[in-house]
Amino acid sequence: MTRKDNRAGQSNYSKRIERGGQRTEKFERPSPERTRAANEVGSAIAHQLNGPLTALRLYIGEIRQSSSRFRETAEAQDSMRPMVEAAFQETERLCAMMRLIADSFEEPLYPESAAALGRDVISWWSRSGSTEGGGPANEGGPAGAASFALLTPREREVLSHVSQGCSNKQGAIRMQIGPRTFESHRARVMRKFGARNAADLVRMALGENVVTP
Amino acid sequence: MAALQLHDTERMPRLARATTRILVIDDDACVSTAIQAILARHRYDTVLASRAHAGIHAFQASQFDVVMVDLFMPGMNGLDTITRIRSKSAVPIIAMSGFRLRNSLDPDQDFLGMAILRGATTSLRKPFSPPQLVAAIDRGLGLVSSAERTMQ
């Protein structure tokens, strides 16, 4: 929750590294867990954008196609056609950007994490990705008081670390478990809460007074 | 649960003539409504479902020529939906997703590739254009699309 806590986590972390052992090796890579977390948020945004963009591309494409068939006055045609054409070009540009964004997420994936991430993202969205109404857990999912009761003791512990601002790595070290395990606990907690991302989860957890400030 | 979610299914008024019927399963209403609007102009009859269960229910209750499935949905995801439909029917299935999350070492990790492995007939990457949409449906129906025709 505070910078101080984070520092405490960091120093534990470096102590552990100094002590050496097999754990150290796992953390040497430039933090794939962090990258994954960033990707989760990025891909969630990309996912959100994709729907409206798809709809826009369909509508504009069809408008452009059929506007040439409209029997309008020459004057109306002259003024409308450049605008329709411009709207079409802008939409195509946005869609091209969207493709770049979606593609960029494949870069940092290692073979073993790709499948896991795929499953995570799909199940995460399965739980929380409703785009109707835009809010999380608005499909009658278990939000609020009920959701905390659904958590296992292990998951509550994970939630409390996440709420205190721990990264997956820091939380994993505190709990003396692997970062992957921590992350899968975290993913389950998020699913149970119907949280879209870590920030969302913390907000919900704070709302439930899981974390005493 | 399934009965409740049936409310998510809505029928478009049938055209006077029997036409190709397409079931669109996508939780994003703005996408499925746009698909419906475009396909109506091409004289396709569409039924929309915003959840996998509602979609499967609609599929079992009626006859469809093509099923379009979004891969990311709340509740049952698109991949499992494809498996479920494929286990019961040989209907052409079009998988839709904006995501690839592809791993260069293993192309099967591509979501759309995974959908094909699960039995989808073809795939459509979002955002797609009206010609791409119609071409995918033609592909699903085993027809040569108009774009391919002009190339020949």
CSV table of C-alpha atoms in Angstrom, one decimal:
chain,number,residue,atom,x,y,z
A,1,MET,CA,0.0,0.0,0.0
A,2,THR,CA,2.9,2.3,0.6
A,3,ARG,CA,6.3,2.9,-0.9
A,4,LYS,CA,7.8,1.7,2.4
A,5,ASP,CA,6.1,-1.7,2.0
A,6,ASN,CA,7.4,-2.0,-1.4
A,7,ARG,CA,10.9,-1.2,-0.2
A,8,ALA,CA,10.6,-3.9,2.4
A,9,GLY,CA,9.6,-6.3,-0.3
A,10,GLN,CA,12.5,-5.3,-2.4
A,11,SER,CA,15.0,-5.8,0.4
A,12,ASN,CA,13.6,-9.2,1.2
A,13,TYR,CA,14.0,-9.9,-2.5
A,14,SER,CA,17.7,-8.9,-2.6
A,15,LYS,CA,18.4,-10.8,0.6
A,16,ARG,CA,17.0,-13.8,-1.0
A,17,ILE,CA,19.1,-13.3,-4.1
A,18,GLU,CA,22.2,-12.8,-2.0
A,19,ARG,CA,21.5,-16.1,-0.3
A,20,GLY,CA,21.5,-17.6,-3.8
A,21,GLY,CA,19.9,-20.9,-4.6
A,22,GLN,CA,17.7,-22.1,-7.3
A,23,ARG,CA,15.1,-19.3,-6.9
A,24,THR,CA,17.5,-16.6,-8.0
A,25,GLU,CA,17.7,-18.1,-11.5
A,26,LYS,CA,14.0,-17.8,-12.0
A,27,PHE,CA,14.1,-14.0,-11.4
A,28,GLU,CA,17.1,-13.2,-13.7
A,29,ARG,CA,15.0,-12.8,-16.8
A,30,PRO,CA,13.8,-9.2,-17.3
A,31,SER,CA,10.7,-9.9,-15.3
A,32,PRO,CA,8.3,-11.7,-17.7
A,33,GLU,CA,5.7,-11.6,-14.9
A,34,ARG,CA,5.8,-7.8,-15.1
A,35,THR,CA,5.6,-7.9,-18.8
A,36,ARG,CA,2.6,-10.3,-18.6
A,37,ALA,CA,0.9,-8.0,-16.2
A,38,ALA,CA,1.4,-5.0,-18.5
A,39,ASN,CA,0.2,-7.1,-21.4
A,40,GLU,CA,-2.9,-8.0,-19.5
A,41,VAL,CA,-3.8,-4.4,-19.2
A,42,GLY,CA,-2.7,-3.5,-22.7
A,43,SER,CA,-4.6,-6.4,-24.2
A,44,ALA,CA,-7.7,-5.6,-22.2
A,45,ILE,CA,-7.6,-2.1,-23.6
A,46,ALA,CA,-7.0,-3.5,-27.1
A,47,HIS,CA,-9.9,-5.9,-26.6
A,48,GLN,CA,-12.2,-3.1,-25.5
A,49,LEU,CA,-11.3,-1.1,-28.6
A,50,ASN,CA,-11.7,-3.9,-31.0
A,51,GLY,CA,-15.5,-4.2,-30.7
A,52,PRO,CA,-16.4,-0.6,-31.6
A,53,LEU,CA,-13.7,-0.5,-34.2
A,54,THR,CA,-15.1,-3.6,-35.9
A,55,ALA,CA,-18.6,-2.1,-35.8
A,56,LEU,CA,-17.3,1.2,-37.2
A,57,ARG,CA,-15.4,-0.5,-40.0
A,58,LEU,CA,-18.5,-2.5,-41.0
A,59,TYR,CA,-20.8,0.6,-41.0
A,60,ILE,CA,-18.4,2.9,-42.8
A,61,GLY,CA,-17.5,0.3,-45.3
A,62,GLU,CA,-21.1,-0.3,-46.1
A,63,ILE,CA,-22.0,3.5,-46.1
A,64,ARG,CA,-19.1,4.1,-48.5
A,65,GLN,CA,-20.2,1.2,-50.7
A,66,SER,CA,-23.7,2.2,-51.0
A,67,SER,CA,-23.3,6.0,-51.0
A,68,SER,CA,-22.1,5.8,-54.6
A,69,ARG,CA,-25.4,4.2,-55.4
A,70,PHE,CA,-27.5,6.9,-53.9
A,71,ARG,CA,-29.5,9.0,-56.4
A,72,GLU,CA,-28.9,12.4,-54.9
A,73,THR,CA,-28.5,15.8,-56.3
A,74,ALA,CA,-25.1,16.4,-57.7
A,75,GLU,CA,-24.5,19.0,-55.1
A,76,ALA,CA,-25.2,16.6,-52.2
A,77,GLN,CA,-23.0,14.0,-53.8
A,78,ASP,CA,-20.1,16.4,-54.2
A,79,SER,CA,-20.2,17.5,-50.5
A,80,MET,CA,-20.8,14.1,-49.0
A,81,ARG,CA,-18.5,11.9,-50.9
A,82,PRO,CA,-15.2,13.4,-49.7
A,83,MET,CA,-16.5,13.1,-46.1
A,84,VAL,CA,-17.5,9.5,-46.5
A,85,GLU,CA,-14.2,8.8,-48.1
A,86,ALA,CA,-12.3,10.6,-45.3
A,87,ALA,CA,-14.3,8.7,-42.7
A,88,PHE,CA,-13.5,5.5,-44.4
A,89,GLN,CA,-9.7,6.3,-44.6
A,90,GLU,CA,-9.6,7.3,-41.0
A,91,THR,CA,-11.3,4.1,-40.0
A,92,GLU,CA,-8.9,2.0,-42.0
A,93,ARG,CA,-6.0,3.8,-40.3
A,94,LEU,CA,-7.4,3.1,-36.9
A,95,CYS,CA,-7.9,-0.6,-37.8
A,96,ALA,CA,-4.3,-0.8,-39.0
A,97,MET,CA,-3.1,0.6,-35.7
A,98,MET,CA,-5.3,-1.8,-33.9
A,99,ARG,CA,-3.7,-4.7,-35.7
A,100,LEU,CA,-0.3,-3.4,-34.7
A,101,ILE,CA,-1.3,-3.2,-31.1
A,102,ALA,CA,-2.8,-6.7,-31.1
A,103,ASP,CA,0.3,-8.0,-32.8
A,104,SER,CA,2.7,-6.4,-30.5
A,105,PHE,CA,1.5,-8.6,-27.7
A,106,GLU,CA,3.0,-11.7,-29.2
A,107,GLU,CA,6.6,-10.5,-28.9
A,108,PRO,CA,7.5,-11.2,-25.3
A,109,LEU,CA,5.8,-14.5,-25.0
A,110,TYR,CA,7.9,-17.5,-24.2
A,111,PRO,CA,6.6,-20.9,-25.4
A,112,GLU,CA,5.5,-22.0,-22.0
A,113,SER,CA,3.8,-18.8,-21.0
A,114,ALA,CA,1.9,-18.3,-24.3
A,115,ALA,CA,-0.5,-21.1,-23.6
A,116,ALA,CA,-0.9,-20.1,-19.9
A,117,LEU,CA,-1.5,-16.5,-20.9
A,118,GLY,CA,-4.0,-17.6,-23.5
A,119,ARG,CA,-5.9,-19.6,-21.0
A,120,ASP,CA,-5.7,-16.8,-18.4
A,121,VAL,CA,-6.9,-14.1,-20.7
A,122,ILE,CA,-9.7,-16.1,-22.1
A,123,SER,CA,-11.0,-17.2,-18.7
A,124,TRP,CA,-10.4,-13.8,-17.3
A,125,TRP,CA,-12.5,-12.3,-20.0
A,126,SER,CA,-15.0,-15.1,-19.6
A,127,ARG,CA,-15.5,-13.9,-16.1
A,128,SER,CA,-15.1,-10.1,-16.3
A,129,GLY,CA,-15.1,-9.1,-19.9
A,130,SER,CA,-18.7,-8.2,-20.4
A,131,THR,CA,-18.9,-5.2,-22.6
A,132,GLU,CA,-22.5,-4.6,-22.0
A,133,GLY,CA,-22.8,-1.5,-19.8
A,134,GLY,CA,-19.1,-1.4,-19.5
A,135,GLY,CA,-18.8,-2.0,-15.8
A,136,PRO,CA,-17.1,-5.0,-14.3
A,137,ALA,CA,-19.2,-7.9,-12.9
A,138,ASN,CA,-22.4,-6.3,-14.1
A,139,GLU,CA,-23.8,-9.6,-15.3
A,140,GLY,CA,-24.7,-10.6,-11.8
A,141,GLY,CA,-21.3,-12.0,-11.1
A,142,PRO,CA,-20.2,-12.5,-7.5
A,143,ALA,CA,-19.1,-9.0,-6.6
A,144,GLY,CA,-19.4,-7.4,-3.2
A,145,ALA,CA,-19.6,-9.2,0.1
A,146,ALA,CA,-20.2,-12.6,-1.3
A,147,SER,CA,-16.9,-12.7,-3.3
A,148,PHE,CA,-14.6,-12.4,-0.3
A,149,ALA,CA,-16.4,-15.3,1.3
A,150,LEU,CA,-15.6,-17.3,-1.9
A,151,LEU,CA,-11.9,-17.0,-1.4
A,152,THR,CA,-9.7,-19.7,0.0
A,153,PRO,CA,-7.3,-18.7,2.8
A,154,ARG,CA,-4.4,-18.8,0.3
A,155,GLU,CA,-6.3,-16.5,-2.1
A,156,ARG,CA,-7.1,-14.1,0.7
A,157,GLU,CA,-3.4,-13.9,1.5
A,158,VAL,CA,-2.6,-13.2,-2.1
A,159,LEU,CA,-5.3,-10.5,-2.2
A,160,SER,CA,-3.9,-8.8,0.8
A,161,HIS,CA,-0.4,-8.7,-0.8
A,162,VAL,CA,-1.8,-7.4,-4.0
A,163,SER,CA,-3.7,-4.8,-2.2
A,164,GLN,CA,-0.6,-3.6,-0.5
A,165,GLY,CA,0.9,-2.9,-3.9
A,166,CYS,CA,3.1,-6.0,-4.2
A,167,SER,CA,4.1,-7.1,-7.7
A,168,ASN,CA,3.7,-10.7,-8.5
A,169,LYS,CA,7.3,-11.2,-7.8
A,170,GLN,CA,7.3,-9.5,-4.4
A,171,GLY,CA,4.1,-11.2,-3.4
A,172,ALA,CA,5.5,-14.6,-4.4
A,173,ILE,CA,8.6,-14.0,-2.3
A,174,ARG,CA,6.6,-12.9,0.7
A,175,MET,CA,4.5,-16.1,0.5
A,176,GLN,CA,7.5,-18.2,-0.4
A,177,ILE,CA,5.9,-19.6,-3.5
A,178,GLY,CA,6.8,-19.3,-7.2
A,179,PRO,CA,5.7,-16.2,-9.1
A,180,ARG,CA,3.6,-18.3,-11.4
A,181,THR,CA,1.7,-19.9,-8.5
A,182,PHE,CA,1.2,-16.4,-7.0
A,183,GLU,CA,-0.1,-15.2,-10.3
A,184,SER,CA,-2.5,-18.1,-10.8
A,185,HIS,CA,-3.9,-17.4,-7.3
A,186,ARG,CA,-4.2,-13.7,-8.2
A,187,ALA,CA,-5.9,-14.6,-11.5
A,188,ARG,CA,-8.4,-16.8,-9.6
A,189,VAL,CA,-9.1,-14.0,-7.1
A,190,MET,CA,-9.7,-11.5,-9.9
A,191,ARG,CA,-12.1,-14.0,-11.5
A,192,LYS,CA,-14.0,-14.4,-8.3
A,193,PHE,CA,-14.3,-10.7,-7.9
A,194,GLY,CA,-15.0,-10.1,-11.5
A,195,ALA,CA,-12.1,-7.6,-11.5
A,196,ARG,CA,-10.7,-6.4,-14.9
A,197,ASN,CA,-7.2,-5.7,-13.7
A,198,ALA,CA,-5.1,-5.4,-10.6
A,199,ALA,CA,-6.2,-1.8,-9.9
A,200,ASP,CA,-9.8,-2.8,-10.2
A,201,LEU,CA,-9.2,-5.6,-7.8
A,202,VAL,CA,-7.5,-3.4,-5.2
A,203,ARG,CA,-10.4,-0.9,-5.4
A,204,MET,CA,-12.9,-3.7,-4.8
A,205,ALA,CA,-10.8,-5.2,-2.1
A,206,LEU,CA,-10.6,-1.8,-0.3
A,207,GLY,CA,-14.3,-1.5,-0.7
A,208,GLU,CA,-14.6,-4.7,1.3
A,209,ASN,CA,-12.1,-3.6,3.9
A,210,VAL,CA,-10.0,-6.6,3.2
A,211,VAL,CA,-7.0,-4.4,3.8
A,212,THR,CA,-6.9,-2.4,6.9
A,213,PRO,CA,-5.1,0.8,6.1
B,1,MET,CA,-29.4,-20.8,-16.3
B,2,ALA,CA,-29.8,-21.5,-20.0
B,3,ALA,CA,-33.4,-20.6,-19.9
B,4,LEU,CA,-32.6,-17.3,-18.3
B,5,GLN,CA,-30.0,-16.5,-20.9
B,6,LEU,CA,-32.4,-17.2,-23.7
B,7,HIS,CA,-33.5,-13.7,-23.2
B,8,ASP,CA,-30.2,-12.7,-24.6
B,9,THR,CA,-31.3,-14.2,-27.9
B,10,GLU,CA,-33.2,-12.0,-30.2
B,11,ARG,CA,-34.6,-12.7,-33.6
B,12,MET,CA,-34.5,-10.5,-36.5
B,13,PRO,CA,-37.7,-10.4,-38.5
B,14,ARG,CA,-37.5,-13.1,-41.1
B,15,LEU,CA,-37.3,-11.9,-44.7
B,16,ALA,CA,-40.2,-12.8,-46.9
B,17,ARG,CA,-38.2,-15.6,-48.6
B,18,ALA,CA,-36.3,-18.3,-46.8
B,19,THR,CA,-32.6,-17.2,-46.9
B,20,THR,CA,-29.3,-18.3,-45.5
B,21,ARG,CA,-29.6,-18.2,-41.7
B,22,ILE,CA,-26.6,-17.2,-39.6
B,23,LEU,CA,-26.3,-17.4,-35.9
B,24,VAL,CA,-24.0,-14.8,-34.4
B,25,ILE,CA,-22.6,-15.5,-30.9
B,26,ASP,CA,-20.8,-12.4,-29.6
B,27,ASP,CA,-21.1,-10.7,-26.2
B,28,ASP,CA,-20.3,-7.3,-27.8
B,29,ALA,CA,-23.7,-6.0,-28.9
B,30,CYS,CA,-22.2,-3.3,-31.1
B,31,VAL,CA,-20.3,-5.9,-33.1
B,32,SER,CA,-23.2,-8.3,-33.6
B,33,THR,CA,-25.7,-5.5,-34.4
B,34,ALA,CA,-23.3,-4.2,-37.1
B,35,ILE,CA,-22.9,-7.7,-38.5
B,36,GLN,CA,-26.6,-8.1,-38.5
B,37,ALA,CA,-27.1,-4.8,-40.3
B,38,ILE,CA,-24.5,-5.6,-43.0
B,39,LEU,CA,-25.7,-9.1,-43.5
B,40,ALA,CA,-29.3,-7.9,-43.8
B,41,ARG,CA,-28.3,-5.9,-46.8
B,42,HIS,CA,-26.9,-9.1,-48.3
B,43,ARG,CA,-30.2,-10.8,-47.6
B,44,TYR,CA,-29.0,-13.0,-44.9
B,45,ASP,CA,-31.2,-13.8,-41.9
B,46,THR,CA,-29.3,-13.4,-38.6
B,47,VAL,CA,-30.0,-14.5,-35.1
B,48,LEU,CA,-28.0,-12.9,-32.3
B,49,ALA,CA,-26.9,-14.4,-29.1
B,50,SER,CA,-24.8,-12.6,-26.5
B,51,ARG,CA,-23.7,-15.6,-24.6
B,52,ALA,CA,-22.4,-19.1,-25.5
B,53,HIS,CA,-25.2,-20.9,-23.7
B,54,ALA,CA,-27.9,-18.8,-25.3
B,55,GLY,CA,-26.2,-19.4,-28.7
B,56,ILE,CA,-26.0,-23.2,-28.3
B,57,HIS,CA,-29.6,-23.2,-27.1
B,58,ALA,CA,-30.7,-21.2,-30.2
B,59,PHE,CA,-28.6,-23.5,-32.4
B,60,GLN,CA,-30.3,-26.6,-31.1
B,61,ALA,CA,-33.7,-25.1,-31.4
B,62,SER,CA,-33.4,-24.1,-35.0
B,63,GLN,CA,-31.6,-24.6,-38.3
B,64,PHE,CA,-28.6,-22.5,-39.2
B,65,ASP,CA,-26.4,-22.5,-42.3
B,66,VAL,CA,-23.5,-20.7,-40.6
B,67,VAL,CA,-22.5,-20.0,-37.0
B,68,MET,CA,-20.2,-17.1,-36.1
B,69,VAL,CA,-18.5,-17.3,-32.7
B,70,ASP,CA,-16.5,-14.7,-30.9
B,71,LEU,CA,-13.6,-16.3,-28.9
B,72,PHE,CA,-13.7,-14.0,-25.9
B,73,MET,CA,-17.0,-14.0,-24.1
B,74,PRO,CA,-18.1,-14.0,-20.5
B,75,GLY,CA,-19.3,-17.4,-19.4
B,76,MET,CA,-18.4,-20.1,-21.8
B,77,ASN,CA,-15.5,-19.0,-24.0
B,78,GLY,CA,-15.6,-19.2,-27.8
B,79,LEU,CA,-13.2,-22.2,-28.1
B,80,ASP,CA,-15.3,-24.4,-25.9
B,81,THR,CA,-18.4,-23.2,-27.7
B,82,ILE,CA,-16.9,-24.3,-31.0
B,83,THR,CA,-16.1,-27.7,-29.5
B,84,ARG,CA,-19.6,-28.1,-28.2
B,85,ILE,CA,-21.2,-27.1,-31.5
B,86,ARG,CA,-18.8,-29.2,-33.5
B,87,SER,CA,-19.5,-32.3,-31.4
B,88,LYS,CA,-23.1,-32.1,-32.5
B,89,SER,CA,-23.1,-30.7,-36.0
B,90,ALA,CA,-21.0,-30.2,-39.2
B,91,VAL,CA,-22.4,-26.7,-39.6
B,92,PRO,CA,-19.8,-24.2,-40.9
B,93,ILE,CA,-18.3,-22.2,-38.0
B,94,ILE,CA,-16.6,-18.9,-38.3
B,95,ALA,CA,-14.3,-18.0,-35.4
B,96,MET,CA,-13.9,-14.3,-34.7
B,97,SER,CA,-11.2,-12.6,-32.6
B,98,GLY,CA,-9.1,-9.5,-32.6
B,99,PHE,CA,-6.4,-11.3,-30.7
B,100,ARG,CA,-3.6,-13.5,-32.0
B,101,LEU,CA,-1.2,-13.7,-29.0
B,102,ARG,CA,0.7,-15.9,-31.4
B,103,ASN,CA,4.0,-17.5,-30.5
B,104,SER,CA,6.3,-17.6,-33.4
B,105,LEU,CA,7.7,-21.0,-32.4
B,106,ASP,CA,4.3,-22.6,-32.1
B,107,PRO,CA,1.7,-21.2,-34.5
B,108,ASP,CA,-1.0,-23.3,-32.8
B,109,GLN,CA,-1.0,-20.8,-30.0
B,110,ASP,CA,-2.7,-18.3,-32.3
B,111,PHE,CA,-6.2,-18.1,-30.9
B,112,LEU,CA,-7.7,-18.2,-34.4
B,113,GLY,CA,-5.5,-21.2,-35.2
B,114,MET,CA,-6.6,-22.9,-32.0
B,115,ALA,CA,-10.2,-22.3,-33.1
B,116,ILE,CA,-9.5,-24.0,-36.4
B,117,LEU,CA,-8.0,-27.0,-34.5
B,118,ARG,CA,-11.2,-27.1,-32.5
B,119,GLY,CA,-13.2,-27.5,-35.6
B,120,ALA,CA,-13.9,-24.0,-36.9
B,121,THR,CA,-14.3,-23.9,-40.6
B,122,THR,CA,-12.6,-20.5,-41.1
B,123,SER,CA,-11.7,-17.4,-39.1
B,124,LEU,CA,-12.2,-13.7,-39.2
B,125,ARG,CA,-9.9,-11.3,-37.5
B,126,LYS,CA,-11.4,-8.2,-36.0
B,127,PRO,CA,-11.8,-5.5,-37.1
B,128,PHE,CA,-13.0,-6.8,-40.4
B,129,SER,CA,-14.6,-5.0,-43.4
B,130,PRO,CA,-18.0,-5.8,-45.0
B,131,PRO,CA,-16.3,-7.6,-48.0
B,132,GLN,CA,-14.2,-9.7,-45.5
B,133,LEU,CA,-17.3,-10.6,-43.6
B,134,VAL,CA,-19.2,-11.7,-46.7
B,135,ALA,CA,-16.2,-13.5,-48.0
B,136,ALA,CA,-15.9,-15.5,-44.8
B,137,ILE,CA,-19.5,-16.5,-44.9
B,138,ASP,CA,-19.0,-17.5,-48.5
B,139,ARG,CA,-16.0,-19.5,-47.5
B,140,GLY,CA,-18.0,-21.1,-44.7
B,141,LEU,CA,-20.7,-22.0,-47.2
B,142,GLY,CA,-18.1,-23.5,-49.5
B,143,LEU,CA,-18.8,-20.8,-52.1
B,144,VAL,CA,-16.2,-18.9,-54.0
B,145,SER,CA,-16.4,-15.3,-52.8
B,146,SER,CA,-17.0,-12.5,-55.2
B,147,ALA,CA,-13.6,-11.1,-54.5
B,148,GLU,CA,-12.0,-14.4,-55.5
B,149,ARG,CA,-14.2,-14.7,-58.5
B,150,THR,CA,-13.0,-11.3,-59.8
B,151,MET,CA,-9.4,-12.5,-59.4
B,152,GLN,CA,-10.0,-15.5,-61.5
